[in-house]
Short mmCIF file of C-alpha atoms in Angstrom, two decimals:
data_model
loop_
_atom_site.label_atom_id
_atom_site.label_comp_id
_atom_site.label_asym_id
_atom_site.label_seq_id
_atom_site.Cartn_x
_atom_site.Cartn_y
_atom_site.Cartn_z
CA MET A 119 -0.17 0.11 0.11
CA VAL A 120 1.03 3.19 -1.33
CA PHE A 121 0.32 6.54 1.03
CA ILE A 122 0.74 10.03 0.19
CA TRP A 123 0.13 11.70 3.68
CA PHE A 124 -2.87 10.19 5.01
CA VAL A 125 -4.16 9.07 1.80
CA ASP A 126 -4.27 5.51 1.18
CA VAL A 127 -3.27 5.92 -2.83
CA THR A 128 -4.03 2.57 -3.96
CA TYR A 129 -7.24 1.99 -2.53
CA LEU A 130 -8.09 6.14 -3.45
CA PHE A 131 -7.00 4.41 -7.47
CA PHE A 132 -9.68 1.23 -6.57
CA LEU A 133 -12.20 4.18 -5.71
CA PHE A 134 -11.41 6.00 -8.99
CA GLN A 135 -11.53 3.20 -11.18
CA ASN A 136 -14.83 1.94 -10.20
CA ILE A 137 -16.57 5.42 -10.77
CA SER A 138 -19.03 4.67 -12.99
CA PRO A 139 -19.11 5.33 -16.97
CA TYR A 140 -22.19 7.05 -16.93
CA PHE A 141 -21.11 9.51 -14.30
CA TRP A 142 -18.17 10.29 -16.54
CA SER A 143 -20.14 10.17 -19.88
CA SER A 144 -23.11 12.45 -18.06
CA LEU A 145 -20.18 15.17 -16.31
CA GLY A 146 -18.81 15.32 -20.23
CA ILE A 147 -21.76 16.47 -22.18
CA ALA A 148 -22.87 18.27 -19.12
CA LEU A 149 -19.70 20.21 -19.46
CA CYS A 150 -20.41 20.64 -22.81
CA VAL A 151 -23.45 21.58 -23.39
CA GLY A 152 -22.54 24.17 -20.07
CA LEU A 153 -19.42 25.79 -20.46
CA SER A 154 -20.62 26.16 -24.48
CA VAL A 155 -23.75 28.32 -23.37
CA VAL A 156 -21.56 29.92 -20.95
CA GLY A 157 -19.53 31.61 -23.54
CA ALA A 158 -21.69 32.36 -26.36
CA ALA A 159 -23.68 34.33 -23.25
CA TRP A 160 -20.73 36.01 -22.23
CA GLY A 161 -19.71 37.14 -25.67
CA ILE A 162 -23.38 38.16 -26.41
CA PHE A 163 -23.48 40.79 -23.78
CA ILE A 164 -20.03 41.70 -23.96
CA THR A 165 -20.82 42.78 -27.88
CA GLY A 166 -24.18 43.60 -27.70
CA SER A 167 -23.95 46.56 -24.16
CA SER A 168 -21.06 48.01 -26.70
CA LEU A 169 -23.44 47.80 -30.06
CA MET A 170 -26.09 49.43 -28.47
CA GLY A 171 -24.26 52.10 -26.64
CA ALA A 172 -22.61 53.04 -30.13
CA ALA A 173 -25.68 52.68 -32.34
CA GLN A 174 -27.29 55.54 -30.08
CA ARG A 175 -25.71 57.86 -32.08
CA VAL A 176 -24.27 55.64 -35.26
CA PRO A 177 -27.27 53.43 -36.12
CA ARG A 178 -25.96 52.00 -39.48
CA ILE A 179 -23.76 49.85 -37.05
CA THR A 180 -26.10 47.67 -35.84
CA SER A 181 -27.24 45.42 -39.08
CA LYS A 182 -23.38 44.84 -39.67
CA ASN A 183 -21.99 44.17 -36.49
CA LEU A 184 -24.53 41.25 -35.87
CA ILE A 185 -22.30 38.89 -37.19
CA SER A 186 -20.52 39.49 -33.98
CA ILE A 187 -23.48 38.43 -32.22
CA ILE A 188 -23.99 35.44 -34.85
CA PHE A 189 -20.28 34.59 -34.25
CA CYS A 190 -20.98 33.78 -30.39
CA GLU A 191 -24.39 31.84 -30.62
CA ALA A 192 -22.47 29.64 -33.08
CA VAL A 193 -20.53 28.92 -30.17
CA ALA A 194 -23.38 27.55 -28.58
CA ILE A 195 -24.77 25.88 -31.02
CA TYR A 196 -21.35 23.75 -31.53
CA GLY A 197 -21.62 22.99 -27.98
CA VAL A 198 -25.38 21.41 -28.82
CA ILE A 199 -24.40 19.13 -31.51
CA VAL A 200 -21.37 17.97 -29.94
CA ALA A 201 -23.52 16.84 -27.11
CA ILE A 202 -25.94 15.64 -29.41
CA ILE A 203 -23.40 13.78 -30.96
CA LEU A 204 -22.27 12.48 -27.16
CA GLN A 205 -25.57 11.63 -25.96
CA THR A 206 -25.88 9.14 -28.68
CA LYS A 207 -22.62 7.39 -27.68
CA VAL A 208 -24.16 6.37 -24.57
CA GLU A 209 -25.64 3.43 -24.27
CA ALA A 210 -27.01 1.01 -21.22
CA VAL A 211 -24.27 -2.32 -20.98
CA LYS A 212 -24.36 -4.56 -17.36
CA PRO A 213 -21.76 -4.61 -15.06
CA ARG A 214 -19.71 -7.69 -14.54
CA ASP A 215 -20.19 -9.40 -11.12
CA ASP A 216 -18.04 -7.77 -9.24
CA GLY A 217 -19.58 -4.39 -9.98
CA SER A 218 -17.41 -3.32 -12.66
CA TYR A 219 -17.24 -2.12 -15.81
CA SER A 220 -15.94 -3.79 -19.66
CA LEU A 221 -12.92 -1.89 -20.46
CA ALA A 222 -14.81 -0.99 -23.57
CA ALA A 223 -17.36 0.71 -21.73
CA ALA A 224 -14.47 2.11 -18.75
CA ASN A 225 -13.06 3.49 -22.39
CA ALA A 226 -16.00 4.90 -23.86
CA GLY A 227 -16.67 6.82 -20.18
CA TYR A 228 -13.48 8.35 -19.76
CA ALA A 229 -13.35 9.25 -23.92
CA ILE A 230 -16.83 10.83 -23.92
CA LEU A 231 -15.72 13.37 -20.65
CA GLY A 232 -12.28 14.44 -22.69
CA ALA A 233 -14.41 15.30 -25.63
CA GLY A 234 -17.13 17.03 -23.80
CA SER A 235 -14.42 19.20 -21.87
CA VAL A 236 -12.36 19.73 -24.51
CA THR A 237 -15.64 21.24 -26.94
CA GLY A 238 -16.76 22.97 -23.67
CA TRP A 239 -13.31 24.82 -22.93
CA ALA A 240 -12.73 25.44 -26.54
CA ASN A 241 -16.64 27.00 -26.60
CA LEU A 242 -16.20 29.18 -23.32
CA ALA A 243 -13.04 30.80 -24.19
CA CYS A 244 -14.03 31.21 -28.32
CA GLY A 245 -16.93 32.86 -26.99
CA LEU A 246 -14.88 35.27 -24.90
CA SER A 247 -12.53 35.81 -27.38
CA VAL A 248 -15.02 36.68 -30.10
CA GLY A 249 -17.11 38.92 -27.80
CA ILE A 250 -15.00 41.17 -27.21
CA VAL A 251 -13.20 41.85 -29.99
CA GLY A 252 -16.86 42.09 -31.79
CA SER A 253 -17.35 45.22 -28.74
CA SER A 254 -14.07 46.68 -30.49
CA ALA A 255 -15.26 46.03 -33.84
CA ALA A 256 -18.67 47.79 -32.88
CA LEU A 257 -17.09 50.88 -31.42
CA SER A 258 -14.21 51.85 -34.54
CA ASP A 259 -17.45 51.10 -37.03
CA ALA A 260 -18.98 53.31 -35.52
CA ALA A 261 -15.92 55.70 -36.05
CA ASN A 262 -14.94 54.86 -39.11
CA ALA A 263 -16.66 52.73 -41.45
CA THR A 264 -13.57 51.32 -43.09
CA LEU A 265 -12.48 49.18 -40.20
CA PHE A 266 -14.92 46.86 -40.12
CA VAL A 267 -14.30 44.57 -42.42
CA LYS A 268 -10.66 44.68 -41.20
CA ILE A 269 -11.75 43.60 -37.69
CA LEU A 270 -13.79 40.87 -39.20
CA VAL A 271 -11.05 38.82 -40.50
CA VAL A 272 -9.86 38.91 -36.59
CA GLU A 273 -13.07 37.89 -35.27
CA ILE A 274 -13.17 34.94 -37.97
CA PHE A 275 -9.82 33.92 -36.56
CA ALA A 276 -11.10 33.76 -32.67
CA SER A 277 -13.97 31.92 -33.85
CA ALA A 278 -12.29 29.52 -35.04
CA LEU A 279 -11.16 28.45 -31.96
CA GLY A 280 -14.56 26.97 -30.77
CA LEU A 281 -14.11 24.68 -34.27
CA PHE A 282 -10.67 23.36 -33.15
CA GLY A 283 -12.76 22.29 -29.97
CA VAL A 284 -15.51 20.31 -32.03
CA ILE A 285 -13.58 18.92 -33.99
CA ILE A 286 -11.41 16.80 -31.56
CA GLY A 287 -13.89 16.42 -29.43
CA ILE A 288 -15.68 14.71 -32.20
CA ILE A 289 -12.15 12.03 -33.22
CA MET A 290 -12.63 11.62 -29.22
CA ALA A 291 -15.55 10.46 -29.17
CA GLY A 292 -15.45 8.61 -32.51
CA ASN A 293 -14.08 5.42 -31.11
CA ALA A 294 -15.84 5.55 -28.17
CA ASN A 295 -18.29 2.28 -27.99
CA PHE A 296 -19.49 1.54 -24.70
CA VAL A 297 -20.73 -2.24 -25.99
CA GLY A 298 -17.51 -3.16 -27.45
CA ALA A 299 -14.88 -6.03 -27.05
CA MET B 641 -5.57 44.96 -18.34
CA SER B 642 -6.24 42.90 -17.11
CA THR B 643 -8.63 39.57 -18.51
CA ALA B 644 -10.82 40.02 -15.83
CA GLU B 645 -11.39 43.57 -16.45
CA MET B 646 -12.14 43.01 -20.30
CA CYS B 647 -14.34 40.34 -19.86
CA LEU B 648 -16.78 41.71 -17.07
CA PHE B 649 -16.56 45.80 -17.50
CA ASN B 650 -19.80 45.37 -20.04
CA VAL B 651 -21.82 44.43 -17.69
CA LYS B 652 -22.07 47.25 -15.86
CA ASP B 653 -20.55 50.27 -18.27
CA GLY B 654 -20.39 48.87 -21.25
CA PHE B 655 -23.34 50.69 -22.86
CA LEU B 656 -22.29 54.04 -21.42
CA GLU B 657 -18.94 53.68 -22.75
CA GLY B 658 -20.41 52.71 -26.32
CA VAL B 659 -22.59 56.47 -25.61
CA VAL B 660 -20.35 58.31 -24.29
CA ARG B 661 -17.82 57.49 -27.46
CA GLY B 662 -20.79 58.10 -29.49
CA TYR B 663 -20.85 61.83 -28.31
CA LYS B 664 -17.35 61.95 -28.66
CA LEU B 665 -17.57 61.43 -32.81
CA GLY B 666 -19.83 64.08 -33.09
CA LEU B 667 -17.11 66.97 -31.35
CA LEU B 668 -16.59 69.62 -34.60
CA THR B 669 -13.00 68.89 -36.49
CA ALA B 670 -10.51 71.10 -38.01
CA ALA B 671 -12.53 70.85 -41.15
CA ASP B 672 -15.68 72.72 -38.80
CA TYR B 673 -13.46 75.24 -37.47
CA ASN B 674 -12.17 76.58 -40.82
CA ASN B 675 -15.55 76.94 -41.96
CA LEU B 676 -16.93 78.36 -38.96
CA SER B 677 -13.61 80.60 -39.37
CA GLN B 678 -14.88 81.75 -42.24
CA CYS B 679 -18.47 82.82 -41.03
CA GLU B 680 -19.46 86.66 -41.59
CA ASN B 681 -21.30 86.66 -38.10
CA LEU B 682 -23.24 85.28 -35.38
CA GLU B 683 -26.51 84.31 -37.63
CA ASP B 684 -23.88 82.07 -39.62
CA ILE B 685 -22.31 80.72 -37.33
CA LYS B 686 -25.91 79.59 -36.11
CA LEU B 687 -26.98 78.27 -39.22
CA TYR B 688 -23.53 76.13 -39.16
CA LEU B 689 -23.98 74.59 -35.89
CA THR B 690 -27.68 73.19 -36.69
CA GLY B 691 -25.33 70.94 -39.23
CA THR B 692 -23.80 69.53 -36.18
CA ASP B 693 -24.70 67.34 -32.78
CA TYR B 694 -25.75 71.45 -31.68
CA ALA B 695 -29.03 71.09 -33.66
CA GLN B 696 -31.64 70.93 -30.93
CA TYR B 697 -30.35 73.21 -28.45
CA VAL B 698 -29.05 76.25 -31.16
CA SER B 699 -31.79 75.79 -34.05
CA ASN B 700 -34.59 77.13 -31.07
CA GLU B 701 -32.89 80.08 -30.54
CA ALA B 702 -35.11 83.02 -31.43
CA GLY B 703 -34.23 87.01 -31.50
CA PRO B 704 -30.62 88.80 -31.54
CA LEU B 705 -27.78 86.58 -31.05
CA HIS B 706 -25.29 87.49 -28.40
CA THR B 707 -22.11 85.27 -27.76
CA THR B 708 -22.94 83.99 -24.45
CA THR B 709 -26.05 82.99 -25.27
CA LEU B 710 -24.71 80.75 -27.87
CA VAL B 711 -22.24 79.47 -25.99
CA GLU B 712 -25.35 79.10 -23.31
CA CYS B 713 -26.68 76.74 -25.78
CA CYS B 714 -23.44 74.63 -26.47
CA THR B 715 -23.19 74.31 -22.57
CA ARG B 716 -26.94 73.20 -22.33
CA LYS B 717 -25.41 70.41 -24.39
CA LEU B 718 -22.99 69.24 -22.55
CA VAL B 719 -24.95 69.30 -19.00
CA ASP B 720 -27.90 67.18 -20.96
CA ASP B 721 -25.20 64.28 -22.28
CA TRP B 722 -23.44 64.18 -18.69
CA GLU B 723 -26.88 64.22 -17.06
CA TYR B 724 -28.10 61.11 -19.36
CA LEU B 725 -24.44 59.71 -18.50
CA ARG B 726 -25.02 59.84 -14.93
CA GLN B 727 -28.50 59.15 -14.68
CA ASN B 728 -28.08 56.14 -16.51
CA ALA B 729 -24.97 54.67 -14.41
CA SER B 730 -24.37 52.51 -11.83
CA GLU B 731 -21.93 52.09 -8.67
CA PRO B 732 -18.96 52.49 -9.55
CA LEU B 733 -19.30 54.54 -12.56
CA GLY B 734 -21.75 56.81 -10.59
CA THR B 735 -19.13 57.97 -7.67
CA PHE B 736 -16.63 58.43 -10.40
CA LEU B 737 -19.06 61.09 -12.70
CA ASP B 738 -19.85 62.98 -9.66
CA TYR B 739 -15.89 63.32 -8.67
CA CYS B 740 -15.49 65.08 -12.25
CA THR B 741 -17.67 67.76 -11.47
CA PHE B 742 -15.97 68.39 -8.05
CA GLY B 743 -13.85 70.98 -9.20
CA HIS B 744 -17.17 72.41 -10.81
CA MET B 745 -18.39 72.97 -7.94
CA ILE B 746 -15.69 74.17 -5.93
CA ASP B 747 -15.13 76.95 -8.97
CA ASN B 748 -19.51 78.03 -8.64
CA ILE B 749 -18.33 77.81 -4.77
CA VAL B 750 -15.81 80.91 -4.86
CA LEU B 751 -18.12 82.55 -7.56
CA ILE B 752 -20.63 83.65 -5.62
CA VAL B 753 -18.94 83.85 -2.36
CA THR B 754 -16.27 86.57 -4.91
CA GLY B 755 -19.54 87.92 -6.08
CA THR B 756 -21.22 88.62 -2.75
CA LEU B 757 -18.31 90.22 -1.35
CA HIS B 758 -18.65 92.75 -4.12
CA GLU B 759 -22.32 92.85 -3.13
CA ARG B 760 -23.74 91.22 -6.73
CA ASP B 761 -26.80 90.47 -7.00
CA VAL B 762 -27.58 86.16 -6.30
CA GLN B 763 -29.51 85.56 -9.05
CA GLU B 764 -27.02 87.34 -11.35
CA LEU B 765 -24.01 84.65 -10.13
CA LEU B 766 -26.11 81.90 -9.83
CA ASP B 767 -26.57 82.30 -13.61
CA LYS B 768 -22.82 82.65 -14.17
CA CYS B 769 -22.58 79.16 -12.58
CA ASN B 770 -21.13 76.47 -13.91
CA PRO B 771 -24.30 73.89 -14.36
CA LEU B 772 -22.03 70.83 -14.05
CA GLY B 773 -21.17 71.71 -10.58
CA VAL B 774 -25.18 72.90 -9.23
CA PHE B 775 -25.94 71.24 -6.04
CA ASP B 776 -28.91 71.70 -3.75
CA ALA B 777 -28.29 74.50 -1.24
CA ILE B 778 -25.98 76.80 -3.70
CA ALA B 779 -27.83 79.74 -3.32
CA THR B 780 -27.42 79.77 0.19
CA LEU B 781 -24.02 80.47 -0.33
CA ALA B 782 -24.59 84.29 -0.69
CA VAL B 783 -25.96 83.96 2.77
CA ALA B 784 -22.38 83.19 4.61
CA GLN B 785 -20.40 85.89 6.33
CA ASN B 786 -17.21 84.20 7.01
CA MET B 787 -15.64 80.65 6.58
CA ARG B 788 -16.95 78.79 9.45
CA ASP B 789 -20.75 79.86 8.47
CA LEU B 790 -19.46 78.91 4.73
CA TYR B 791 -19.12 75.59 5.75
CA ARG B 792 -21.37 74.94 8.83
CA LEU B 793 -24.65 76.10 6.06
CA VAL B 794 -23.49 74.66 3.38
CA LEU B 795 -20.65 72.96 2.66
CA VAL B 796 -21.17 70.28 5.40
CA ASP B 797 -24.08 68.71 3.27
CA THR B 798 -22.37 68.73 -0.05
CA PRO B 799 -19.61 66.04 -1.30
CA LEU B 800 -17.14 68.60 -0.43
CA ALA B 801 -17.32 68.54 3.07
CA PRO B 802 -13.94 66.21 3.56
CA TYR B 803 -12.03 68.44 2.11
CA PHE B 804 -12.29 71.69 4.25
CA SER B 805 -9.94 71.19 7.20
CA GLU B 806 -9.85 72.88 10.73
CA HIS B 807 -6.72 75.57 9.72
CA LEU B 808 -9.33 76.80 7.02
CA THR B 809 -12.23 77.23 9.07
CA SER B 810 -10.39 80.48 11.39
CA GLU B 811 -10.13 82.31 8.33
CA ASP B 812 -11.79 85.39 7.03
CA LEU B 813 -13.95 85.28 3.91
CA ASP B 814 -11.42 88.06 1.58
CA GLU B 815 -9.52 87.81 -1.73
CA MET B 816 -6.44 86.64 -0.95
CA ASN B 817 -7.90 83.91 1.53
CA ILE B 818 -11.02 83.18 -1.13
CA GLU B 819 -7.94 81.83 -3.80
CA VAL B 820 -6.06 80.03 -0.81
CA LEU B 821 -9.38 78.95 -0.01
CA ARG B 822 -10.14 77.40 -3.66
CA ASN B 823 -6.46 76.24 -4.29
CA THR B 824 -6.40 74.36 -0.75
CA LEU B 825 -10.16 72.85 -2.01
CA TYR B 826 -8.99 72.04 -5.45
CA LYS B 827 -5.50 70.72 -3.76
CA ALA B 828 -7.98 67.92 -1.33
CA TYR B 829 -10.42 67.08 -4.13
CA LEU B 830 -7.56 66.19 -6.85
CA ASP B 831 -5.99 64.01 -3.86
CA ASP B 832 -9.62 62.45 -2.87
CA PHE B 833 -9.98 61.46 -6.74
CA ALA B 834 -6.67 60.02 -7.25
CA GLY B 835 -6.85 57.73 -4.59
CA LEU B 836 -10.50 56.59 -6.03
CA CYS B 837 -8.79 56.08 -8.98
CA GLY B 838 -6.67 53.94 -7.49
CA ARG B 839 -9.19 52.02 -5.78
CA LEU B 840 -10.41 51.52 -9.46
CA GLY B 841 -7.26 49.76 -10.32
CA GLY B 842 -6.89 48.83 -13.91
CA ALA B 843 -6.97 50.67 -16.64
CA THR B 844 -8.86 53.36 -15.03
CA HIS B 845 -6.13 53.89 -12.60
CA GLN B 846 -3.70 53.97 -15.11
CA VAL B 847 -5.13 56.12 -17.46
CA MET B 848 -6.93 58.41 -15.03
CA GLY B 849 -3.79 58.87 -12.95
CA ASP B 850 -1.39 60.18 -15.72
CA LEU B 851 -4.78 62.76 -16.80
CA LEU B 852 -4.74 63.94 -13.39
CA ALA B 853 -0.98 64.03 -12.98
CA PHE B 854 -0.80 66.53 -15.51
CA GLU B 855 -4.09 68.59 -13.94
CA ALA B 856 -1.68 68.67 -10.98
CA ASP B 857 1.03 69.86 -12.29
CA ARG B 858 -0.57 72.52 -14.62
CA ARG B 859 -2.05 74.10 -11.61
CA ALA B 860 1.36 73.70 -9.82
CA LEU B 861 2.60 75.83 -12.23
CA ASN B 862 -0.35 78.12 -12.21
CA ILE B 863 -0.05 78.44 -8.64
CA THR B 864 3.05 79.34 -8.58
CA LEU B 865 2.84 81.85 -11.59
CA ASN B 866 -0.38 83.67 -9.73
CA SER B 867 1.34 84.02 -7.22
CA ILE B 868 4.79 85.96 -7.63
CA GLY B 869 4.74 88.77 -5.84
CA THR B 870 2.05 87.91 -3.48
CA GLU B 871 1.81 87.64 0.12
CA LEU B 872 1.93 84.66 -0.19
CA THR B 873 4.78 82.38 1.90
CA ARG B 874 6.56 79.48 0.24
CA ASP B 875 5.56 77.15 2.97
CA ASP B 876 1.86 78.42 2.15
CA ARG B 877 2.35 77.53 -1.37
CA ARG B 878 3.62 74.56 -1.31
CA ARG B 879 0.99 73.15 0.78
CA LEU B 880 -1.56 74.23 -1.96
CA TYR B 881 0.49 71.78 -5.04
CA ALA B 882 -1.48 68.32 -4.56
CA ASN B 883 0.48 65.40 -3.00
CA PHE B 884 1.05 63.42 -6.43
CA GLY B 885 1.81 64.32 -10.45
CA LEU B 886 5.37 64.19 -12.25
CA LEU B 887 6.44 66.99 -10.27
CA TYR B 888 5.78 65.46 -6.88
CA PRO B 889 7.86 66.54 -4.74
CA ASN B 890 11.15 67.58 -5.70
CA GLY B 891 9.96 69.64 -8.85
CA GLN B 892 7.47 71.26 -6.31
CA ASN B 893 9.83 72.10 -4.11
CA GLU B 894 11.88 73.69 -6.75
CA LEU B 895 8.52 76.01 -7.85
CA ALA B 896 7.85 76.87 -4.25
CA LEU B 897 11.21 78.61 -4.38
CA ALA B 898 10.82 79.94 -8.02
CA GLU B 899 10.31 83.65 -8.03
CA ASP B 900 9.97 85.17 -11.63
CA PHE B 901 8.91 83.12 -14.65
CA ASP B 902 12.60 81.75 -16.01
CA GLN B 903 12.90 80.35 -12.34
CA ILE B 904 9.33 78.54 -13.13
CA ARG B 905 10.74 77.57 -16.66
CA ALA B 906 13.88 75.98 -15.47
CA ALA B 907 12.12 74.21 -12.64
CA MET B 908 9.71 72.45 -15.22
CA GLU B 909 11.57 71.92 -18.03
CA LYS B 910 13.42 68.98 -15.62
CA CYS B 911 10.69 66.97 -16.40
CA PRO B 912 11.43 65.54 -19.96
CA PRO B 913 7.62 65.67 -20.72
CA TYR B 914 6.74 69.33 -19.93
CA GLN B 915 10.42 70.42 -21.20
CA ALA B 916 8.42 69.64 -24.88
CA ILE B 917 5.73 71.63 -23.96
CA PHE B 918 7.80 74.48 -22.86
CA SER B 919 10.21 74.25 -26.25
CA LYS B 920 7.00 75.52 -27.82
CA LEU B 921 7.23 79.12 -26.08
CA GLY B 922 9.78 81.23 -27.16
CA ALA B 923 11.95 82.53 -24.66
CA GLY B 924 10.65 84.45 -21.69
CA GLU B 925 6.82 84.39 -23.35
CA SER B 926 4.18 83.43 -21.03
CA VAL B 927 1.50 84.62 -23.02
CA MET B 928 1.40 81.60 -24.87
CA LEU B 929 1.05 79.73 -21.41
CA ASP B 930 -2.21 78.79 -21.44
CA LYS B 931 -2.74 77.60 -25.10
CA VAL B 932 0.17 75.61 -24.97
CA LEU B 933 -1.36 73.62 -21.61
CA TYR B 934 -4.80 73.38 -23.07
CA GLU B 935 -3.53 71.86 -26.74
CA GLU B 936 -1.49 68.93 -24.08
CA GLU B 937 -4.85 68.91 -22.02
CA ALA B 938 -6.96 67.95 -25.60
CA LYS B 939 -3.91 65.79 -27.07
CA ARG B 940 -3.86 63.57 -23.93
CA ALA B 941 -7.63 63.79 -23.68
CA MET B 942 -7.86 62.69 -26.91
CA GLN B 943 -5.22 59.73 -25.91
CA THR B 944 -7.57 58.08 -23.87
CA PHE B 945 -10.13 57.22 -26.28
CA GLU B 946 -7.91 54.48 -28.08
CA GLN B 947 -8.32 52.06 -24.70
CA GLN B 948 -11.14 50.53 -24.10
CA PHE B 949 -12.85 48.88 -21.03
CA HIS B 950 -12.02 52.13 -18.61
CA TYR B 951 -13.38 54.78 -16.98
CA GLY B 952 -10.81 57.91 -18.50
CA VAL B 953 -13.05 57.99 -21.63
CA PHE B 954 -15.87 60.06 -19.07
CA TYR B 955 -13.54 62.45 -17.64
CA SER B 956 -12.29 62.87 -21.38
CA TYR B 957 -15.17 63.67 -22.98
CA MET B 958 -16.44 66.74 -20.47
CA ARG B 959 -12.43 68.13 -20.70
CA LEU B 960 -12.96 67.93 -24.72
CA ARG B 961 -16.20 69.47 -25.45
CA GLU B 962 -15.44 72.28 -22.73
CA GLN B 963 -12.58 72.85 -24.66
CA GLU B 964 -14.42 73.24 -28.01
CA ILE B 965 -17.61 75.38 -26.31
CA ARG B 966 -14.24 77.86 -25.34
CA ASN B 967 -13.05 77.55 -28.98
CA ILE B 968 -16.99 78.35 -30.16
CA MET B 969 -16.95 81.31 -27.71
CA TRP B 970 -13.71 82.46 -29.09
CA ILE B 971 -14.52 82.50 -32.72
CA ALA B 972 -17.51 83.70 -31.51
CA GLU B 973 -16.03 86.59 -30.33
CA CYS B 974 -13.79 87.48 -32.97
CA VAL B 975 -16.32 87.46 -35.81
CA ALA B 976 -18.72 89.84 -33.43
CA GLN B 977 -15.46 92.05 -33.01
CA GLY B 978 -14.71 92.01 -36.54
CA GLN B 979 -11.10 90.68 -35.56
CA LYS B 980 -11.26 87.45 -37.58
CA GLY B 981 -7.28 87.68 -38.32
CA ARG B 982 -7.20 86.49 -34.29
CA ILE B 983 -9.50 83.41 -34.71
CA ASN B 984 -6.24 81.10 -34.85
CA ASP B 985 -4.13 82.45 -31.76
CA GLY B 986 -6.94 81.36 -29.42
CA ILE B 987 -8.66 78.21 -30.88
CA VAL B 988 -7.53 74.45 -29.97
CA PRO B 989 -8.11 72.16 -32.65
CA LEU B 990 -9.14 68.51 -31.22
CA PHE B 991 -8.97 66.50 -34.12
#
């Protein structure tokens, strides 16, 4: 038995291994949607408040700058799509007699956790980033209409971050199969 | 500026930052000033101003135009803008906006007290007050006979109460002491404002720190210039300088000892940013100093708009609008008196 301080590490690892893979997969799906929505909401209010303030004097900016809001919203949609894909991977599997799950089931649980987390955190960062750049875009567009398209390029790069998370999430979850060998 | 600042500023203050940047877009440009200088009379100026952001304030002015009515209309726009910002502000922006106007409150108090000393009509004085700095009991200032009354009757209920120290209330109200009163209150106000910005932290602290340091140094310079040849002792003069700024503490020590413009200039030029300012003046010339200082202030105020997510833009907007109103007043006076050649001597173009 290996001890760190008063903690029995071997026993701790045994407990960890026996956490149901369904817990991990549910946690992964929750993180996926939850964090993506937090990122999208944060980005929208950052851009939206600046946009409305600047539009008091320069109303023409409202139509073009909705694109920043749309980029933020897309982040939430990525989260929902990945969550649905992950959820279809989860199947009911009976545990063995001693309570442990098969290797395939355990791996599937961890894979869905990882995929959901990756997507969630990436979308949170993406939403924040697009929001702040969108706020600056709205204020700059109000001052000088030629600046908008240039700042939009920066925003497109920022929104690519969310896509990275989605791609890696889907790849990770691709091999997850509860009913496997 | 930290990530937390960037992410959380817009929760409470994003809308108003957008609004104030919109106001700033409406400031007159160099082209506008050019066109205004071409005007033949005040009617032309009024006509031109109806094509700018001042439209709804100036277009209703009927009857004969004077420069004062024109300036009053423009000031009304600033006051309306500021009221909108103040009404919609949440804390701590509301406190910050209030602090921006305390300087005007101090000026109004001194105006009324001085006017009362010279037996002017209270209503006339109230009309001349800066509208950004009025408070409820302002008319009762005319009743005060000495400093103790002034404090006890009126000022103790205003936000300026903490700026009054015990040492001040024992003095009488006369010409000299009123100027000392003004500068003492202003020094306490600047120290307090700098403290507020320090507590707000982040980009606000950085940006406002620069602006307030320039303001403190500028007031130190003006106090020194105005007190040469008066009975103000060196120690008293030193006590009127604020406790921060580029000149604190060594430059202020030297300024306190200066007895004429050249010594002042020597003391100021030891500070690199102010050396650049003073090099624009010729030798021994103090007439252009005001204009050069206004230009520097306008330049610094414009620079605050380059950063987002801080409160400095509100303070800068107030200063820039005030400068614009001063410019309009100068142009209107030059046009009314037929001295259009002198227009460029007095205006400070912002863009």
